[in-house]
PDB file of C-alpha atoms in Angstrom:
ATOM      1  CA  UNK A 160      -8.675 -30.037 -24.440  1.00 52.00           C
ATOM      2  CA  UNK A 161      -6.767 -27.889 -21.951  1.00 61.00           C
ATOM      3  CA  UNK A 162      -8.153 -27.570 -18.426  1.00 78.00           C
ATOM      4  CA  UNK A 163     -10.303 -24.475 -17.999  1.00 92.00           C
ATOM      5  CA  UNK A 164      -9.141 -22.673 -14.852  1.00 95.00           C
ATOM      6  CA  UNK A 165      -9.987 -19.232 -13.539  1.00 97.00           C
ATOM      7  CA  UNK A 166      -9.695 -17.258 -10.301  1.00 97.00           C
ATOM      8  CA  UNK A 167     -12.718 -15.463  -8.865  1.00 97.00           C
ATOM      9  CA  UNK A 168     -11.966 -12.143  -7.153  1.00 97.00           C
ATOM     10  CA  UNK A 169     -14.187  -9.591  -5.418  1.00 96.00           C
ATOM     11  CA  UNK A 170     -13.737  -6.199  -3.730  1.00 95.00           C
ATOM     12  CA  UNK A 171     -14.301  -6.726  -0.004  1.00 95.00           C
ATOM     13  CA  UNK A 172     -13.946  -4.915   3.294  1.00 94.00           C
ATOM     14  CA  UNK A 173     -15.431  -1.754   1.810  1.00 92.00           C
ATOM     15  CA  UNK A 174     -17.286  -0.683   4.929  1.00 86.00           C
ATOM     16  CA  UNK A 175     -16.064   2.088   7.219  1.00 87.00           C
ATOM     17  CA  UNK A 176     -16.740   2.333  10.930  1.00 83.00           C
ATOM     18  CA  UNK A 177     -20.437   1.745  11.579  1.00 79.00           C
ATOM     19  CA  UNK A 178     -21.246   1.552   7.853  1.00 84.00           C
ATOM     20  CA  UNK A 179     -21.087  -1.728   5.981  1.00 82.00           C
ATOM     21  CA  UNK A 180     -21.245  -2.149   2.223  1.00 82.00           C
ATOM     22  CA  UNK A 181     -20.165  -5.610   1.130  1.00 81.00           C
ATOM     23  CA  UNK A 182     -21.407  -8.969   2.451  1.00 89.00           C
ATOM     24  CA  UNK A 183     -17.865 -10.109   3.198  1.00 93.00           C
ATOM     25  CA  UNK A 184     -18.829 -13.278   5.034  1.00 93.00           C
ATOM     26  CA  UNK A 185     -21.003 -14.580   2.193  1.00 94.00           C
ATOM     27  CA  UNK A 186     -18.641 -13.576  -0.609  1.00 95.00           C
ATOM     28  CA  UNK A 187     -15.641 -15.156   1.098  1.00 96.00           C
ATOM     29  CA  UNK A 188     -17.452 -18.484   0.714  1.00 95.00           C
ATOM     30  CA  UNK A 189     -17.567 -17.948  -3.062  1.00 96.00           C
ATOM     31  CA  UNK A 190     -14.391 -16.251  -4.278  1.00 97.00           C
ATOM     32  CA  UNK A 191     -10.817 -17.531  -4.398  1.00 98.00           C
ATOM     33  CA  UNK A 192      -9.178 -14.088  -4.064  1.00 98.00           C
ATOM     34  CA  UNK A 193     -10.275 -11.121  -1.940  1.00 97.00           C
ATOM     35  CA  UNK A 194      -9.338  -7.537  -2.911  1.00 97.00           C
ATOM     36  CA  UNK A 195      -9.400  -5.936   0.538  1.00 97.00           C
ATOM     37  CA  UNK A 196      -9.842  -2.164   0.845  1.00 97.00           C
ATOM     38  CA  UNK A 197      -6.864  -0.650   2.647  1.00 98.00           C
ATOM     39  CA  UNK A 198      -8.377   2.461   4.207  1.00 96.00           C
ATOM     40  CA  UNK A 199      -7.888   5.029   1.442  1.00 97.00           C
ATOM     41  CA  UNK A 200     -11.267   4.668  -0.343  1.00 96.00           C
ATOM     42  CA  UNK A 201     -12.979   2.426   2.250  1.00 96.00           C
ATOM     43  CA  UNK A 202     -12.019   0.070   5.030  1.00 95.00           C
ATOM     44  CA  UNK A 203     -10.749   0.705   8.530  1.00 96.00           C
ATOM     45  CA  UNK A 204      -8.372  -1.260  10.803  1.00 97.00           C
ATOM     46  CA  UNK A 205     -11.129  -3.329  12.424  1.00 96.00           C
ATOM     47  CA  UNK A 206     -12.693  -4.218   9.088  1.00 96.00           C
ATOM     48  CA  UNK A 207      -9.335  -5.024   7.499  1.00 97.00           C
ATOM     49  CA  UNK A 208      -8.431  -7.314  10.390  1.00 98.00           C
ATOM     50  CA  UNK A 209     -11.802  -9.077  10.322  1.00 97.00           C
ATOM     51  CA  UNK A 210     -11.771  -9.692   6.559  1.00 97.00           C
ATOM     52  CA  UNK A 211      -8.172 -10.941   6.637  1.00 98.00           C
ATOM     53  CA  UNK A 212      -9.039 -13.382   9.427  1.00 98.00           C
ATOM     54  CA  UNK A 213     -12.058 -14.728   7.509  1.00 98.00           C
ATOM     55  CA  UNK A 214     -10.080 -14.996   4.271  1.00 98.00           C
ATOM     56  CA  UNK A 215      -7.230 -16.868   5.953  1.00 98.00           C
ATOM     57  CA  UNK A 216      -9.678 -19.226   7.656  1.00 97.00           C
ATOM     58  CA  UNK A 217     -11.249 -20.117   4.290  1.00 97.00           C
ATOM     59  CA  UNK A 218      -8.050 -20.342   2.242  1.00 97.00           C
ATOM     60  CA  UNK A 219      -8.921 -17.252   0.181  1.00 98.00           C
ATOM     61  CA  UNK A 220      -5.926 -15.272  -1.111  1.00 98.00           C
ATOM     62  CA  UNK A 221      -5.652 -11.714   0.261  1.00 98.00           C
ATOM     63  CA  UNK A 222      -4.993  -8.881  -2.181  1.00 98.00           C
ATOM     64  CA  UNK A 223      -4.346  -5.222  -1.401  1.00 98.00           C
ATOM     65  CA  UNK A 224      -6.981  -3.069  -3.103  1.00 98.00           C
ATOM     66  CA  UNK A 225      -5.036   0.193  -3.259  1.00 98.00           C
ATOM     67  CA  UNK A 226      -6.649   3.524  -4.107  1.00 98.00           C
ATOM     68  CA  UNK A 227      -6.239   7.235  -4.328  1.00 98.00           C
ATOM     69  CA  UNK A 228      -6.778   8.897  -0.917  1.00 97.00           C
ATOM     70  CA  UNK A 229     -10.486   9.609  -1.455  1.00 97.00           C
ATOM     71  CA  UNK A 230     -12.762   8.320   1.317  1.00 95.00           C
ATOM     72  CA  UNK A 231     -15.465  10.887   0.507  1.00 94.00           C
ATOM     73  CA  UNK A 232     -15.601   9.847  -3.127  1.00 95.00           C
ATOM     74  CA  UNK A 233     -15.111   6.090  -2.592  1.00 94.00           C
ATOM     75  CA  UNK A 234     -11.962   6.316  -4.714  1.00 96.00           C
ATOM     76  CA  UNK A 235     -13.960   6.924  -7.840  1.00 93.00           C
ATOM     77  CA  UNK A 236     -13.073  10.586  -8.421  1.00 95.00           C
ATOM     78  CA  UNK A 237     -10.328  11.550 -10.867  1.00 91.00           C
ATOM     79  CA  UNK A 238      -7.268  12.869  -9.005  1.00 95.00           C
ATOM     80  CA  UNK A 239      -3.791  14.069  -9.884  1.00 94.00           C
ATOM     81  CA  UNK A 240      -1.261  12.701  -7.414  1.00 97.00           C
ATOM     82  CA  UNK A 241       2.487  13.235  -7.947  1.00 98.00           C
ATOM     83  CA  UNK A 242       4.228   9.920  -8.752  1.00 98.00           C
ATOM     84  CA  UNK A 243       6.483   9.896  -5.675  1.00 98.00           C
ATOM     85  CA  UNK A 244       3.498  10.567  -3.415  1.00 98.00           C
ATOM     86  CA  UNK A 245       1.407   7.904  -5.125  1.00 98.00           C
ATOM     87  CA  UNK A 246       4.158   5.286  -4.843  1.00 98.00           C
ATOM     88  CA  UNK A 247       4.509   5.969  -1.120  1.00 98.00           C
ATOM     89  CA  UNK A 248       0.740   5.786  -0.588  1.00 98.00           C
ATOM     90  CA  UNK A 249       0.491   2.481  -2.453  1.00 98.00           C
ATOM     91  CA  UNK A 250       3.301   0.985  -0.364  1.00 97.00           C
ATOM     92  CA  UNK A 251       1.662   2.331   2.813  1.00 98.00           C
ATOM     93  CA  UNK A 252      -1.642   0.628   2.009  1.00 98.00           C
ATOM     94  CA  UNK A 253       0.007  -2.692   1.190  1.00 98.00           C
ATOM     95  CA  UNK A 254       1.991  -2.576   4.421  1.00 97.00           C
ATOM     96  CA  UNK A 255      -1.058  -1.777   6.518  1.00 98.00           C
ATOM     97  CA  UNK A 256      -3.030  -4.683   5.114  1.00 98.00           C
ATOM     98  CA  UNK A 257      -0.100  -7.075   5.395  1.00 97.00           C
ATOM     99  CA  UNK A 258       0.014  -6.515   9.164  1.00 98.00           C
ATOM    100  CA  UNK A 259      -3.484  -7.950   9.488  1.00 98.00           C
ATOM    101  CA  UNK A 260      -2.932 -10.673   6.868  1.00 98.00           C
ATOM    102  CA  UNK A 261       0.159 -11.950   8.697  1.00 97.00           C
ATOM    103  CA  UNK A 262      -1.577 -11.734  12.062  1.00 98.00           C
ATOM    104  CA  UNK A 263      -4.200 -14.071  10.598  1.00 98.00           C
ATOM    105  CA  UNK A 264      -1.535 -16.514   9.396  1.00 98.00           C
ATOM    106  CA  UNK A 265      -1.603 -15.408   5.780  1.00 98.00           C
ATOM    107  CA  UNK A 266      -0.016 -12.563   3.806  1.00 96.00           C
ATOM    108  CA  UNK A 267      -0.807 -10.100   1.056  1.00 97.00           C
ATOM    109  CA  UNK A 268      -0.490 -12.127  -2.160  1.00 97.00           C
ATOM    110  CA  UNK A 269      -1.153  -9.533  -4.881  1.00 97.00           C
ATOM    111  CA  UNK A 270      -2.120  -5.914  -5.544  1.00 98.00           C
ATOM    112  CA  UNK A 271      -5.054  -4.448  -7.482  1.00 98.00           C
ATOM    113  CA  UNK A 272      -5.829  -0.738  -7.886  1.00 98.00           C
ATOM    114  CA  UNK A 273      -9.365   0.438  -7.194  1.00 97.00           C
ATOM    115  CA  UNK A 274     -11.777   2.755  -8.982  1.00 94.00           C
ATOM    116  CA  UNK A 275     -10.317   5.879 -10.513  1.00 96.00           C
ATOM    117  CA  UNK A 276      -6.765   4.648  -9.967  1.00 98.00           C
ATOM    118  CA  UNK A 277      -7.590   1.410 -11.793  1.00 96.00           C
ATOM    119  CA  UNK A 278      -9.030   3.274 -14.745  1.00 94.00           C
ATOM    120  CA  UNK A 279      -6.242   5.897 -14.791  1.00 96.00           C
ATOM    121  CA  UNK A 280      -3.527   3.253 -14.957  1.00 97.00           C
ATOM    122  CA  UNK A 281      -5.093   1.643 -18.008  1.00 95.00           C
ATOM    123  CA  UNK A 282      -3.728   4.431 -20.201  1.00 95.00           C
ATOM    124  CA  UNK A 283      -1.477   6.634 -18.038  1.00 97.00           C
ATOM    125  CA  UNK A 284       2.058   5.274 -18.057  1.00 98.00           C
ATOM    126  CA  UNK A 285       3.320   7.648 -15.360  1.00 98.00           C
ATOM    127  CA  UNK A 286       0.593   6.747 -12.832  1.00 98.00           C
ATOM    128  CA  UNK A 287       0.987   3.058 -13.714  1.00 98.00           C
ATOM    129  CA  UNK A 288       4.728   3.278 -13.075  1.00 98.00           C
ATOM    130  CA  UNK A 289       4.072   4.955  -9.727  1.00 98.00           C
ATOM    131  CA  UNK A 290       1.770   2.127  -8.637  1.00 98.00           C
ATOM    132  CA  UNK A 291       4.406  -0.413  -9.626  1.00 97.00           C
ATOM    133  CA  UNK A 292       7.068   1.581  -7.751  1.00 97.00           C
ATOM    134  CA  UNK A 293       4.866   1.371  -4.662  1.00 97.00           C
ATOM    135  CA  UNK A 294       4.447  -2.387  -5.073  1.00 97.00           C
ATOM    136  CA  UNK A 295       8.216  -2.788  -5.363  1.00 96.00           C
ATOM    137  CA  UNK A 296       8.755  -0.552  -2.317  1.00 95.00           C
ATOM    138  CA  UNK A 297       6.375  -2.690  -0.272  1.00 95.00           C
ATOM    139  CA  UNK A 298       7.919  -5.933  -1.478  1.00 86.00           C
ATOM    140  CA  UNK A 299      11.158  -5.465   0.435  1.00 66.00           C
ATOM    141  CA  UNK A 300      13.535  -8.430   0.541  1.00 60.00           C
ATOM    142  CA  UNK A 301      10.700 -10.860  -0.242  1.00 66.00           C
ATOM    143  CA  UNK A 302      10.403  -9.477  -3.773  1.00 69.00           C
ATOM    144  CA  UNK A 303       7.501  -7.928  -5.592  1.00 87.00           C
ATOM    145  CA  UNK A 304       3.877  -8.961  -5.554  1.00 96.00           C
ATOM    146  CA  UNK A 305       1.774  -9.889  -8.618  1.00 97.00           C
ATOM    147  CA  UNK A 306      -0.283  -7.034 -10.028  1.00 97.00           C
ATOM    148  CA  UNK A 307      -3.883  -7.548 -11.194  1.00 98.00           C
ATOM    149  CA  UNK A 308      -5.252  -5.336 -13.952  1.00 97.00           C
ATOM    150  CA  UNK A 309      -6.942  -4.904 -17.305  1.00 95.00           C
ATOM    151  CA  UNK A 310      -5.381  -6.706 -20.312  1.00 94.00           C
ATOM    152  CA  UNK A 311      -3.374  -4.334 -22.481  1.00 93.00           C
ATOM    153  CA  UNK A 312      -3.122  -1.704 -19.756  1.00 96.00           C
ATOM    154  CA  UNK A 313      -0.113   0.468 -18.981  1.00 98.00           C
ATOM    155  CA  UNK A 314      -0.281  -1.001 -15.464  1.00 98.00           C
ATOM    156  CA  UNK A 315       0.364  -4.563 -16.566  1.00 98.00           C
ATOM    157  CA  UNK A 316       3.017  -3.371 -19.006  1.00 98.00           C
ATOM    158  CA  UNK A 317       4.826  -1.524 -16.219  1.00 97.00           C
ATOM    159  CA  UNK A 318       4.524  -4.509 -13.880  1.00 97.00           C
ATOM    160  CA  UNK A 319       5.992  -6.851 -16.486  1.00 96.00           C
ATOM    161  CA  UNK A 320       8.804  -4.414 -17.259  1.00 96.00           C
ATOM    162  CA  UNK A 321       9.665  -4.283 -13.545  1.00 95.00           C
ATOM    163  CA  UNK A 322       9.822  -8.064 -13.307  1.00 94.00           C
ATOM    164  CA  UNK A 323       6.542  -8.429 -11.456  1.00 95.00           C
ATOM    165  CA  UNK A 324       3.928 -11.002 -12.429  1.00 96.00           C
ATOM    166  CA  UNK A 325       1.238  -9.208 -14.454  1.00 97.00           C
ATOM    167  CA  UNK A 326      -2.166 -10.900 -14.119  1.00 97.00           C
ATOM    168  CA  UNK A 327      -5.000 -10.027 -16.509  1.00 97.00           C
ATOM    169  CA  UNK A 328      -8.564  -9.912 -15.256  1.00 96.00           C
ATOM    170  CA  UNK A 329     -12.013  -9.537 -16.748  1.00 96.00           C
ATOM    171  CA  UNK A 330     -15.296  -8.352 -15.240  1.00 95.00           C
ATOM    172  CA  UNK A 331     -18.449 -10.423 -15.144  1.00 94.00           C
ATOM    173  CA  UNK A 332     -20.768  -7.457 -14.608  1.00 92.00           C
ATOM    174  CA  UNK A 333     -19.166  -4.570 -16.514  1.00 93.00           C
ATOM    175  CA  UNK A 334     -19.803  -3.573 -20.107  1.00 94.00           C
ATOM    176  CA  UNK A 335     -16.802  -3.261 -22.415  1.00 95.00           C
ATOM    177  CA  UNK A 336     -15.964  -0.848 -25.188  1.00 93.00           C
ATOM    178  CA  UNK A 337     -14.688  -2.241 -28.478  1.00 92.00           C
ATOM    179  CA  UNK A 338     -11.161  -1.146 -27.407  1.00 89.00           C
ATOM    180  CA  UNK A 339     -11.350  -3.584 -24.488  1.00 89.00           C
ATOM    181  CA  UNK A 340     -11.707  -0.899 -21.822  1.00 90.00           C
ATOM    182  CA  UNK A 341     -14.605  -0.651 -19.378  1.00 91.00           C
ATOM    183  CA  UNK A 342     -17.586   1.513 -20.249  1.00 93.00           C
ATOM    184  CA  UNK A 343     -17.364   4.446 -17.781  1.00 89.00           C
ATOM    185  CA  UNK A 344     -19.734   4.100 -14.806  1.00 85.00           C
ATOM    186  CA  UNK A 345     -21.428   7.378 -15.664  1.00 86.00           C
ATOM    187  CA  UNK A 346     -22.742   5.982 -18.955  1.00 91.00           C
ATOM    188  CA  UNK A 347     -25.953   3.988 -19.372  1.00 89.00           C
ATOM    189  CA  UNK A 348     -25.414   0.225 -19.346  1.00 90.00           C
ATOM    190  CA  UNK A 349     -21.968   0.406 -17.762  1.00 92.00           C
ATOM    191  CA  UNK A 350     -22.914  -2.180 -15.117  1.00 90.00           C
ATOM    192  CA  UNK A 351     -24.789  -5.289 -16.257  1.00 91.00           C
ATOM    193  CA  UNK A 352     -27.980  -5.581 -14.196  1.00 88.00           C
ATOM    194  CA  UNK A 353     -29.425  -8.769 -15.640  1.00 93.00           C
ATOM    195  CA  UNK A 354     -28.200 -11.894 -13.821  1.00 93.00           C
ATOM    196  CA  UNK A 355     -28.384 -14.034 -16.953  1.00 96.00           C
ATOM    197  CA  UNK A 356     -26.180 -11.556 -18.808  1.00 94.00           C
ATOM    198  CA  UNK A 357     -23.633 -11.559 -15.992  1.00 95.00           C
ATOM    199  CA  UNK A 358     -23.492 -15.371 -15.986  1.00 96.00           C
ATOM    200  CA  UNK A 359     -23.199 -15.473 -19.779  1.00 95.00           C
ATOM    201  CA  UNK A 360     -20.298 -13.016 -19.703  1.00 95.00           C
ATOM    202  CA  UNK A 361     -18.549 -15.000 -16.968  1.00 96.00           C
ATOM    203  CA  UNK A 362     -18.845 -18.216 -18.998  1.00 96.00           C
ATOM    204  CA  UNK A 363     -17.648 -16.467 -22.175  1.00 95.00           C
ATOM    205  CA  UNK A 364     -14.542 -15.210 -20.396  1.00 95.00           C
ATOM    206  CA  UNK A 365     -13.701 -18.527 -18.723  1.00 95.00           C
ATOM    207  CA  UNK A 366     -14.465 -20.859 -21.643  1.00 93.00           C
ATOM    208  CA  UNK A 367     -13.817 -18.745 -24.743  1.00 91.00           C
ATOM    209  CA  UNK A 368     -11.516 -15.957 -23.548  1.00 92.00           C
ATOM    210  CA  UNK A 369     -13.891 -13.408 -25.018  1.00 92.00           C
ATOM    211  CA  UNK A 370     -16.496 -10.813 -24.136  1.00 91.00           C
ATOM    212  CA  UNK A 371     -19.113  -9.128 -26.300  1.00 90.00           C
ATOM    213  CA  UNK A 372     -18.453  -5.376 -26.384  1.00 91.00           C
ATOM    214  CA  UNK A 373     -21.257  -2.829 -26.084  1.00 87.00           C
ATOM    215  CA  UNK A 374     -21.337  -2.472 -29.886  1.00 85.00           C
ATOM    216  CA  UNK A 375     -21.852  -6.217 -30.344  1.00 88.00           C
ATOM    217  CA  UNK A 376     -18.350  -7.148 -31.506  1.00 90.00           C
ATOM    218  CA  UNK A 377     -16.551 -10.028 -29.802  1.00 92.00           C
ATOM    219  CA  UNK A 378     -13.208  -8.989 -28.327  1.00 90.00           C
ATOM    220  CA  UNK A 379     -10.438 -10.994 -26.691  1.00 89.00           C
ATOM    221  CA  UNK A 380     -10.438 -11.022 -22.912  1.00 85.00           C
ATOM    222  CA  UNK A 381      -7.686 -13.446 -22.015  1.00 86.00           C
ATOM    223  CA  UNK A 382      -7.933 -13.377 -18.227  1.00 95.00           C
ATOM    224  CA  UNK A 383      -6.647 -15.475 -15.361  1.00 96.00           C
ATOM    225  CA  UNK A 384      -9.073 -13.859 -12.926  1.00 97.00           C
ATOM    226  CA  UNK A 385     -12.718 -12.819 -13.070  1.00 97.00           C
ATOM    227  CA  UNK A 386     -13.992  -9.944 -10.910  1.00 95.00           C
ATOM    228  CA  UNK A 387     -17.381 -10.070  -9.210  1.00 91.00           C
ATOM    229  CA  UNK A 388     -18.384  -6.772  -7.646  1.00 84.00           C
ATOM    230  CA  UNK A 389     -19.443  -7.015  -4.032  1.00 79.00           C
ATOM    231  CA  UNK A 390     -21.215  -3.656  -3.766  1.00 76.00           C
ATOM    232  CA  UNK A 391     -24.100  -4.324  -6.140  1.00 77.00           C
ATOM    233  CA  UNK A 392     -27.587  -5.389  -4.971  1.00 77.00           C
ATOM    234  CA  UNK A 393     -27.838  -9.172  -4.540  1.00 85.00           C
ATOM    235  CA  UNK A 394     -24.094  -9.525  -5.017  1.00 88.00           C
ATOM    236  CA  UNK A 395     -23.686 -12.630  -2.858  1.00 92.00           C
ATOM    237  CA  UNK A 396     -26.533 -14.572  -4.525  1.00 93.00           C
ATOM    238  CA  UNK A 397     -25.258 -13.618  -7.969  1.00 94.00           C
ATOM    239  CA  UNK A 398     -21.715 -14.637  -7.051  1.00 95.00           C
ATOM    240  CA  UNK A 399     -22.948 -18.042  -5.865  1.00 96.00           C
ATOM    241  CA  UNK A 400     -24.760 -18.552  -9.155  1.00 96.00           C
ATOM    242  CA  UNK A 401     -21.728 -17.545 -11.228  1.00 96.00           C
ATOM    243  CA  UNK A 402     -19.535 -19.951  -9.265  1.00 97.00           C
ATOM    244  CA  UNK A 403     -22.040 -22.791  -9.630  1.00 97.00           C
ATOM    245  CA  UNK A 404     -22.496 -22.281 -13.378  1.00 97.00           C
ATOM    246  CA  UNK A 405     -18.762 -22.079 -13.993  1.00 97.00           C
ATOM    247  CA  UNK A 406     -18.229 -25.349 -12.159  1.00 96.00           C
ATOM    248  CA  UNK A 407     -21.150 -26.977 -13.969  1.00 96.00           C
ATOM    249  CA  UNK A 408     -19.470 -25.959 -17.230  1.00 96.00           C
ATOM    250  CA  UNK A 409     -16.288 -27.738 -16.192  1.00 96.00           C
ATOM    251  CA  UNK A 410     -14.304 -24.646 -15.167  1.00 96.00           C
ATOM    252  CA  UNK A 411     -11.969 -25.156 -12.204  1.00 96.00           C
ATOM    253  CA  UNK A 412     -11.699 -22.293  -9.714  1.00 97.00           C
ATOM    254  CA  UNK A 413      -8.212 -21.671  -8.458  1.00 96.00           C
ATOM    255  CA  UNK A 414      -6.363 -18.609  -7.112  1.00 97.00           C
ATOM    256  CA  UNK A 415      -3.605 -17.234  -9.346  1.00 95.00           C
ATOM    257  CA  UNK A 416      -1.330 -16.246  -6.465  1.00 92.00           C
TER     258      UNK A 416
END
């Protein structure tokens, strides 16, 4: 039997100024990869620096969580951004985070879009290509960074076409449609609230490579990384339980980058 290995990632550093949202300190003791907000939907320089320092100290990989420029809407509002502008903004966010990652003795190891940009690049080839262009622009002479996204998305297709490492992820606490996309947040049941259901979905992804869609059908969810949201109530306690139950089931936790 092949070793069961998965990465655990979470969205972190999503405070701004005096406001805090995620329990970064607690979650950085659980996850293996940290998607750090880069200032466009959340995050500010002090927060980015602090989270990078904590991640480096604990051996957690640092990922750039890039977004549309939408602080007021937390990056969850649909936007139309011209491809050239989007590519530049993605590169800008990666570069800003990398300053703090390198100051902490680490570096940005991968890129993951956030919110509306994540969902848009599932099916929009032009926006997906713009994100990849931004990743390539930020890569410079060191080459491109891995891109984390939904299996079957235009984003991962564009990343692979550009020669970047495309990494598929699944969500422990999000409901899926039978097409393998996420149930929109505005619909009932989009976010799993029951802790047992979240743990069961995490185990199904890690052990079986599957999730049960909202209609009851099992669908493939071949993923190298599992996302645990950090902005839900009790997120740190739930993340600890997911980690413990994965390890008890014989699943090894290891960063992909």
